[in-house]
Amino acid sequence: MASKVLKQVTRVITSHRQREGGGFMVRRPLPSGSFDYADPFLMLDHLGPVNYGPGEAVGAPDHPHRGFETVTYILDGEFEHHDSHGNHGLLKPGWVQWMTAGSGVIHSEMPSDELIKNGGKFHGFQIWVNLPAKDKMIRPRYQDVPPENIPWFESKDKKTKIKVVAGEVEDVKATIDTHTPIYFLDLRTTGSYDLHIPKEMNAMVYNYHPSSIYVGREKTKVVESQLAIIDVQGETVSFAAAEDAEDGSGKKEARVLVLAGSPIGEPVSRYGPFVMNTREEIMQAMSDINSGAFGEIPGSSERMRKTDEANRKRQAAGKE
């Protein structure tokens, strides 16, 4: 009698769609329904892909954060950020921004002037990562990392390539510094690959590409916009491209984000852009933002004007 294969994929969640920021649509598998936290990951938003016409691009005008980190990964398009500490940067295709909000920051995430003026494609992700209590009130920090500083791993058969944003794959290690052990990988394969993830980590896989993929030793099929929750069980996690190429040359390339992290294991109290350990700390954050303690960014009214104008233009054209 054949032995039963224990499933590594314990749950598959299909993203729901909702409007965020200044009016852009996201696909969000986490939080979703009864599954609201995959310690240490608080949220996963898939932005686009969307093709904007001239004057239609929108972002997220001035808003606060405290007590966690936001990770922005751009595939297509450009985002410009400003914050209340005077930081400013432009994220282009392939860039990653790992922002530690810590004690508190107001920032804006807006399409670049070029994307607003000329239109174009935008595609990316934002992930929220919790911080342990000891780090929730540290000084805010940015790590803006261009693609040339993010290493890639390539399998021996050259059918699998993995962008190592955080963590490591075999002998390839990320350059980004994280407060707790984190894996953030962009895995792309036309074959199969067995990935090592530390057994103490919570892990999940998000399929952001039209081609489906088999995940886990039991080969659970995960399609576009689905998030698979993984129980590593001390073994490697297998990934295999699931769809044949039309020309018969092999498999279509599958693309997924692999997120894994050591659980923090502390109480979580969250309200909008604040993630703390207690309700009292949330109330203090609200008091601080209302008192102006987070500061402000010059040009707020102009960013809101651009956002309102872009929304009116899209609505007039019958677009989302």
XYZ file of C-alpha atoms in Angstrom:
320
model
C 0.000 0.000 0.000
C 1.423 3.369 -1.010
C 2.242 5.739 1.838
C 0.146 8.878 2.096
C 1.822 12.093 0.950
C 1.532 14.767 3.634
C 0.496 18.044 2.056
C 2.788 21.016 2.377
C 0.152 23.388 0.980
C -2.346 23.730 3.822
C -4.553 26.415 2.293
C -5.089 28.238 -1.007
C -6.585 31.732 -0.930
C -7.903 33.579 -3.982
C -7.286 37.323 -3.952
C -10.133 39.758 -3.625
C -10.111 43.126 -5.358
C -10.407 46.443 -3.586
C -9.530 50.074 -4.115
C -6.625 51.560 -2.161
C -4.576 54.728 -1.818
C -5.695 57.471 -4.165
C -8.049 55.143 -6.036
C -5.960 52.358 -7.605
C -7.227 48.772 -7.691
C -5.303 45.989 -5.958
C -5.582 42.231 -5.727
C -5.243 41.289 -2.047
C -4.935 37.702 -0.795
C -3.730 38.755 2.678
C -5.554 39.670 4.836
C -8.571 37.812 3.483
C -11.667 36.554 5.292
C -10.710 34.604 8.400
C -7.013 34.580 7.465
C -5.748 37.966 8.571
C -2.111 37.419 9.600
C 0.723 35.144 8.484
C 3.244 36.106 11.161
C 5.299 38.206 10.413
C 3.436 39.181 7.193
C 0.515 41.563 7.642
C -0.554 42.307 4.073
C 0.168 41.469 0.439
C -1.132 43.768 -2.297
C -0.698 43.059 -6.007
C -0.822 46.358 -7.925
C -1.776 45.995 -11.579
C -0.694 45.256 -14.166
C -2.541 48.284 -15.484
C -2.035 50.445 -18.577
C -2.643 54.108 -17.824
C -3.465 56.694 -20.436
C -1.888 60.174 -20.200
C -2.996 61.875 -16.983
C -4.643 58.738 -15.521
C -1.984 57.297 -13.177
C -2.694 57.441 -9.449
C -0.787 56.515 -6.310
C -1.084 56.966 -2.565
C -0.871 60.614 -1.452
C 0.343 61.545 2.035
C -0.474 58.946 4.711
C 1.112 57.763 7.992
C 2.633 54.487 9.194
C 3.949 53.297 12.555
C 5.156 50.001 13.982
C 5.965 47.897 10.898
C 7.720 47.844 7.513
C 6.432 48.348 3.975
C 8.195 46.578 1.118
C 7.530 47.873 -2.395
C 8.689 45.884 -5.436
C 8.260 47.424 -8.879
C 8.077 45.304 -12.052
C 6.909 48.007 -14.490
C 6.462 51.765 -14.239
C 7.848 54.281 -11.784
C 6.871 55.416 -8.285
C 8.202 58.499 -6.534
C 8.244 58.737 -2.759
C 8.596 61.608 -0.293
C 8.359 61.550 3.485
C 8.093 63.810 6.512
C 11.776 63.235 7.383
C 12.907 64.789 4.107
C 13.615 61.538 2.275
C 12.910 61.324 -1.445
C 13.508 58.740 -4.141
C 12.364 57.337 -7.475
C 11.646 53.620 -7.816
C 12.006 52.221 -11.335
C 11.422 48.734 -12.807
C 13.214 46.092 -10.764
C 13.710 48.331 -7.740
C 12.798 47.401 -4.178
C 12.127 49.812 -1.331
C 12.263 48.338 2.175
C 10.877 51.053 4.427
C 11.005 50.686 8.198
C 8.273 52.990 9.498
C 9.302 52.404 13.113
C 8.284 55.278 15.382
C 6.295 56.954 12.651
C 6.466 58.592 9.268
C 4.174 60.302 6.801
C 5.021 59.419 3.235
C 3.560 59.655 -0.230
C 3.873 57.092 -3.023
C 2.999 58.658 -6.349
C 3.508 57.783 -10.007
C 6.433 59.637 -11.540
C 5.793 62.846 -13.471
C 6.653 60.954 -16.668
C 4.098 58.209 -15.973
C 1.436 60.809 -15.144
C 2.167 62.860 -18.252
C 2.622 60.100 -20.844
C 0.803 57.153 -19.304
C 2.141 53.619 -19.518
C 2.191 50.275 -17.740
C 2.420 49.911 -13.990
C 2.880 46.627 -12.138
C 4.174 45.932 -8.656
C 3.600 44.765 -5.104
C 3.502 46.065 -1.585
C 3.998 43.781 1.398
C 3.635 44.792 5.044
C 6.014 43.102 7.486
C 5.516 43.318 11.244
C 8.222 44.472 13.649
C 8.886 43.010 17.110
C 7.924 45.191 20.071
C 11.545 46.198 20.697
C 11.785 47.708 17.192
C 8.365 49.331 16.783
C 9.574 52.753 17.891
C 12.989 52.820 16.242
C 14.004 55.589 13.872
C 12.459 55.246 10.378
C 14.797 53.878 7.710
C 14.752 53.412 3.931
C 16.586 50.835 1.862
C 16.066 51.798 -1.798
C 17.757 49.061 -3.792
C 18.240 49.153 -7.594
C 18.018 45.897 -9.572
C 21.776 45.696 -10.129
C 22.210 45.334 -6.352
C 19.666 42.500 -6.022
C 21.279 39.129 -6.763
C 19.801 36.339 -8.883
C 20.191 32.608 -8.416
C 20.142 30.322 -11.467
C 19.631 26.566 -11.265
C 22.131 24.172 -12.847
C 19.697 23.320 -15.645
C 19.111 27.057 -16.202
C 15.343 26.561 -16.117
C 14.835 28.326 -12.778
C 15.882 31.857 -11.861
C 15.228 33.390 -8.445
C 15.616 37.049 -7.536
C 16.825 37.071 -3.938
C 15.363 40.241 -2.408
C 15.724 38.948 1.156
C 17.130 35.718 2.539
C 19.248 33.276 0.542
C 19.055 30.537 -2.077
C 21.930 28.059 -1.938
C 25.051 30.260 -2.088
C 23.259 33.454 -3.205
C 22.502 35.891 -0.366
C 20.461 39.097 -0.399
C 21.993 42.491 0.350
C 18.932 43.908 2.134
C 19.035 44.018 5.934
C 15.934 42.802 7.809
C 15.005 43.073 11.495
C 13.802 39.475 11.678
C 14.740 36.528 9.425
C 12.826 36.989 6.144
C 12.799 35.339 2.725
C 11.447 37.431 -0.172
C 12.022 35.688 -3.486
C 10.785 36.215 -7.049
C 10.935 32.671 -8.471
C 10.578 32.078 -12.195
C 10.741 28.607 -13.733
C 10.109 26.676 -16.928
C 11.115 23.467 -15.170
C 11.173 22.454 -11.527
C 13.159 23.373 -8.447
C 13.277 22.245 -4.815
C 13.693 25.261 -2.539
C 15.062 25.118 0.988
C 13.101 27.222 3.491
C 14.077 27.061 7.183
C 11.595 24.817 8.979
C 10.859 27.380 11.705
C 9.549 29.905 9.182
C 5.962 30.569 8.155
C 5.868 30.451 4.364
C 3.521 31.365 1.517
C 3.611 31.501 -2.272
C 1.741 34.020 -4.423
C 1.216 33.378 -8.150
C 1.251 36.756 -9.902
C 1.529 35.418 -13.468
C -1.043 33.951 -15.908
C 0.735 30.564 -15.983
C -0.115 28.141 -13.183
C 2.436 26.320 -11.036
C 2.608 23.138 -8.965
C 3.674 23.758 -5.365
C 4.677 21.308 -2.650
C 5.552 17.629 -2.747
C 1.862 16.827 -3.378
C 1.888 19.199 -6.404
C -0.976 21.507 -5.489
C -1.892 23.600 -8.528
C -1.813 27.345 -7.814
C -3.220 29.688 -10.449
C -2.875 33.421 -11.001
C -3.951 35.618 -8.064
C -3.862 32.729 -5.586
C -1.835 32.539 -2.376
C -0.707 29.135 -1.094
C 0.048 28.788 2.622
C 2.939 26.382 3.177
C 3.824 24.032 6.023
C 7.484 23.407 5.266
C 7.651 20.344 7.568
C 11.437 20.419 7.554
C 11.702 19.509 3.867
C 12.392 21.393 0.659
C 9.383 22.885 -1.127
C 9.068 21.889 -4.768
C 7.984 24.209 -7.568
C 7.167 23.030 -11.098
C 5.842 24.858 -14.142
C 2.391 23.404 -14.894
C 1.463 24.509 -18.404
C 2.825 23.396 -21.782
C 4.118 26.020 -24.194
C 2.013 26.416 -27.350
C 4.963 25.613 -29.614
C 5.662 22.334 -27.840
C 9.101 23.503 -26.741
C 8.537 22.763 -23.065
C 6.713 24.519 -20.264
C 5.425 28.069 -20.020
C 7.330 30.147 -17.501
C 5.652 30.322 -14.107
C 6.344 33.271 -11.807
C 5.647 33.475 -8.081
C 6.616 35.434 -5.010
C 7.888 33.268 -2.166
C 7.566 34.917 1.253
C 8.780 33.272 4.453
C 9.656 34.583 7.886
C 10.341 33.562 11.440
C 7.182 34.257 13.476
C 7.455 37.077 15.996
C 4.845 35.514 18.271
C 3.653 38.718 19.948
C 0.179 40.250 20.315
C -0.914 42.332 17.324
C -3.132 45.397 17.577
C -3.750 47.110 14.260
C -5.794 50.018 13.033
C -5.356 51.214 9.453
C -1.740 52.337 9.024
C -0.727 51.558 12.625
C 0.414 48.122 13.832
C 1.356 47.888 17.500
C 1.082 45.380 20.367
C -1.686 46.970 22.444
C -4.803 49.068 21.966
C -3.247 51.776 24.144
C -0.316 52.062 21.715
C -2.763 52.434 18.817
C -4.553 55.244 20.664
C -1.205 56.935 21.272
C -0.365 56.705 17.564
C -3.690 58.330 16.681
C -3.060 61.069 19.217
C 0.414 61.673 17.816
C -0.796 61.950 14.236
C -3.583 64.324 15.252
C -1.143 66.527 17.189
C 1.211 66.836 14.226
C 4.003 64.812 15.843
C 4.544 62.835 12.613
C 5.317 66.020 10.717
C 4.201 66.817 7.174
C 5.430 66.841 3.590
C 5.428 70.046 1.517
C 3.233 69.836 -1.574
C 0.416 67.753 -0.121
C -2.373 69.764 -1.764
C -0.726 69.457 -5.196
C -0.489 65.661 -4.860
C -4.163 65.498 -3.937
C -5.035 67.723 -6.900
C -3.170 65.406 -9.297
C -4.881 62.382 -7.776
C -8.366 63.877 -8.056
C -7.717 64.954 -11.638
C -6.467 61.472 -12.616
C -9.523 59.818 -11.043
C -11.883 62.128 -12.912
C -10.105 61.391 -16.184
C -10.295 57.605 -15.675
C -13.935 57.754 -14.668
C -14.792 59.824 -17.731
C -13.092 57.168 -19.868
C -15.033 54.386 -18.126
C -11.923 52.835 -16.548
C -11.394 51.409 -13.059
